[in-house]
Amino acid sequence: MAGTASGGSRRSRLAPYLLVAPGILWLLVFFVVPTLTLAQTSVTGTEGPWWEAYHRALSNYGTHFFRSLRYALGATLLSLAMGYPLAYFIAFRAGSLKNMLLGLVVLPFFTTFLVRTFAWKTILNDGGPAVWLLKQLHILGEGGRLLDTTIAVVGGLTYNFLPFMILPIYVSLEKIDRRLVEAAEDLYSTPMGAFRKVVLPLSLPGVFAGSLLTFIPATGDFINAQLLGSPNQQMIGTVIQNQFLEVRDYPLAASLSFVLMAVITVGVLAYARVLGTEELA
Amino acid sequence: MPLTHVSNTPAAPTAADPSRAESREPVITLEHVVKRFGSYLAVQEAHFAIGRGEFFSMLGPSGCGKTTTLRMIAGFEQPTEGRIVLDGKDVSRVPPYRRNVNTVFQHYALFPHMSVADNVAFGPRSQKVGAEETSRRVDQLLTVVKLAQFADRKPGQLSGGQQQRVALARALANYPQALLLDEPLGALDLKLRQAMQIELKRIQREVGITFIYVTHDQEEALTMSDRIAVMNEGRVEQIGTPQEIYHSPASVFVANFIGVANLIPAVVEHANGTDATVVVAGSRRMAVPAGAWPPRPGAAATVMVRPERLRLTSQAPADGRGVPVTVEHAVFQGPVVRCTLRAADGTGIVAHVGPEQSLPALEPGLPLWIGWDLDAGRLLPPDTVGADAQPFVKADLRHTMGRASLPRL
Ligand SMILES: Nc1ncnc2c1ncn2[C@@H]1O[C@H](COP(=O)(O)OP(=O)(O)OP(=O)(O)O)[C@@H](O)[C@H]1O
Ligand SMILES: [Mg+2]
């Protein structure tokens, strides 16, 4: 009988592992295995040494990498600048409108990414309303365009990823106990001081999550640059897509993907460090 | 009329004001303060002064407006009418961050992302008192609340009682003119609560700052306060020392809310300012001190006697202050026997019978007399407010206990 008893306790000790097993399995099959395959592709199938594809990736596509990072950073900063005040308003001031406003933030997701970006193409078109208006205001010159410019691509990225910035910030703001703000004001902080010393630090986890959710997919994005930009605005995602689907240079495409992953990982770690130390101060 | 009196409460006259509190210089004065939320009257005619260094409690049932009053003093709410004067200056429209009072919140509201020391330093830093002075105050206050060794911890790593003390230190570090405490011990268990009551009292003596203390626990208010304001449905019913509130309640509500009160219906026969003669139980004529309530002949009234002041006798008391009753039941409680009795008109009476009273066995149905000393009785206005004003525990017991009431359990 002792055997059954110990069997029971062994089962209960295994329970947590059994609970995470489906998730682990999913990641193994759909993430780890493809990544390993990709890694293998990146170092085989070329004539030269194993790093030949990486060499080509770094020497020929440096500008694309830097452009992608710049655009993604721009889109992230713009999203933050627009998203934080909006999330703050929804969390602290919207009152009974809160749920409706949150609904509006999520509403664009009801149409697909592709269709929405195409809609932007229509809006920014040479004969479209945006160009017409800017020309009327003499902001844009006679031959001026919006489409195929950096503004269009960064704008499109910002538009597409803005909800991913707003929602995590909203959640972290929503969680803040309003009495903390009262306590700060009771302790001689002006409303602005209370925001700076209490609300902002406590919402940093949301800012961090929102920035990652915007920056990472924006860096690898290939739709916005393709639809709203010219070859001069080409981002690394477009190059990878092109190499995989058109040129079919698989080793190059795979090595470009790994370089992108490495760059993003380094960037994220650096960012985490900055925000992390700020939180401790 | 001195500010320490409560005005505009015709059903609740004020007891004589304590000379002790009157002699203090007032630090906070509420002048005819009214607060409405929409059409709802949350506080009506709060009109009193709180002296420097005083431990002033606001006591009352849930929803009576204690927190609202405190929040008006702190500056989180503005009075709809009236003025709040802090140290001679009208602060009714001054935001909280420019008032030199600090609050200890019921759920502490400690900043979770800051260490204990940074929490305590928050106020002095906002006021720009300088780094050296700030760290001196932090050390001083953390020593006062006995948490010096926890200075580097985050609030989340402290127990409830420790967090409570951090909140106290954080508020005191600003050397405020008054400290506002909204049920600061409400979240603690009984043992810790009692320990913290003593601790709070010690700290208040040590720093000598005015404490305005909100509670709905009458025992807490009685043991800690210099003066208590008893509130009911937005009105201040009485302000006085714990002794005055207990021995000379101004209304049936106050008598009921603090301790156990026997409330014997009576009719005023004649009255002359401080003394009155009333008729109790249909025919018993007796003298009762009238307190501040001016009774008119022929008016209905209530005679209040505390259970420990009642004497039980087999014969009618010689001084005439007696009512015939029968025993309903008696419960031995150690120091006293708690005896439930009923008068002929159905009025329920509770007496705490000490061992010095030699009585026959208190069997149900035994006829007895209750009597009391002249100064043990108080003449109060009749209970016009009715059962609604009673805390619900008492209301529930009314049908079994007649007009007597029990302390909250
Ligand atoms: N912001 C508000 N808006 C509307 N009504 C309010 C508001 N704040 C308080 N009230 C009402 O005012 C009344 C008094 O509330 P208050 O919080 O002062 O009671 P309290 O005496 O502190 O009670 P408790 O012991 O339960 O804390 C309550 O009926 C409450 O519903
Ligand atoms: Mg309250």
XYZ file of N, CA and C and ligand atoms in Angstrom, chain B residues 62-63 65-68 106 182-183 214, ligand 2:
31
model
N -21.389 53.621 10.655
C -20.962 53.679 9.263
C -21.841 54.639 8.468
N -21.212 55.469 7.648
C -21.954 56.365 6.776
C -22.407 57.656 7.441
N -20.628 60.227 8.157
C -19.940 61.418 7.657
C -18.584 61.679 8.285
N -18.034 60.700 8.979
C -16.732 60.898 9.633
C -15.631 61.113 8.602
N -15.554 60.193 7.635
C -14.512 60.300 6.623
C -14.662 61.590 5.828
N -15.903 61.933 5.493
C -16.140 63.156 4.732
C -15.631 64.371 5.501
N -6.606 54.719 5.891
C -7.037 53.449 6.476
C -6.232 52.283 5.915
N -7.770 58.102 9.674
C -9.074 57.542 9.322
C -9.077 56.045 9.617
N -9.654 55.673 10.722
C -9.700 54.280 11.157
C -8.368 53.589 10.893
N -10.538 59.149 13.473
C -11.863 58.663 13.096
C -11.977 57.187 13.434
Mg -15.078 56.266 6.708
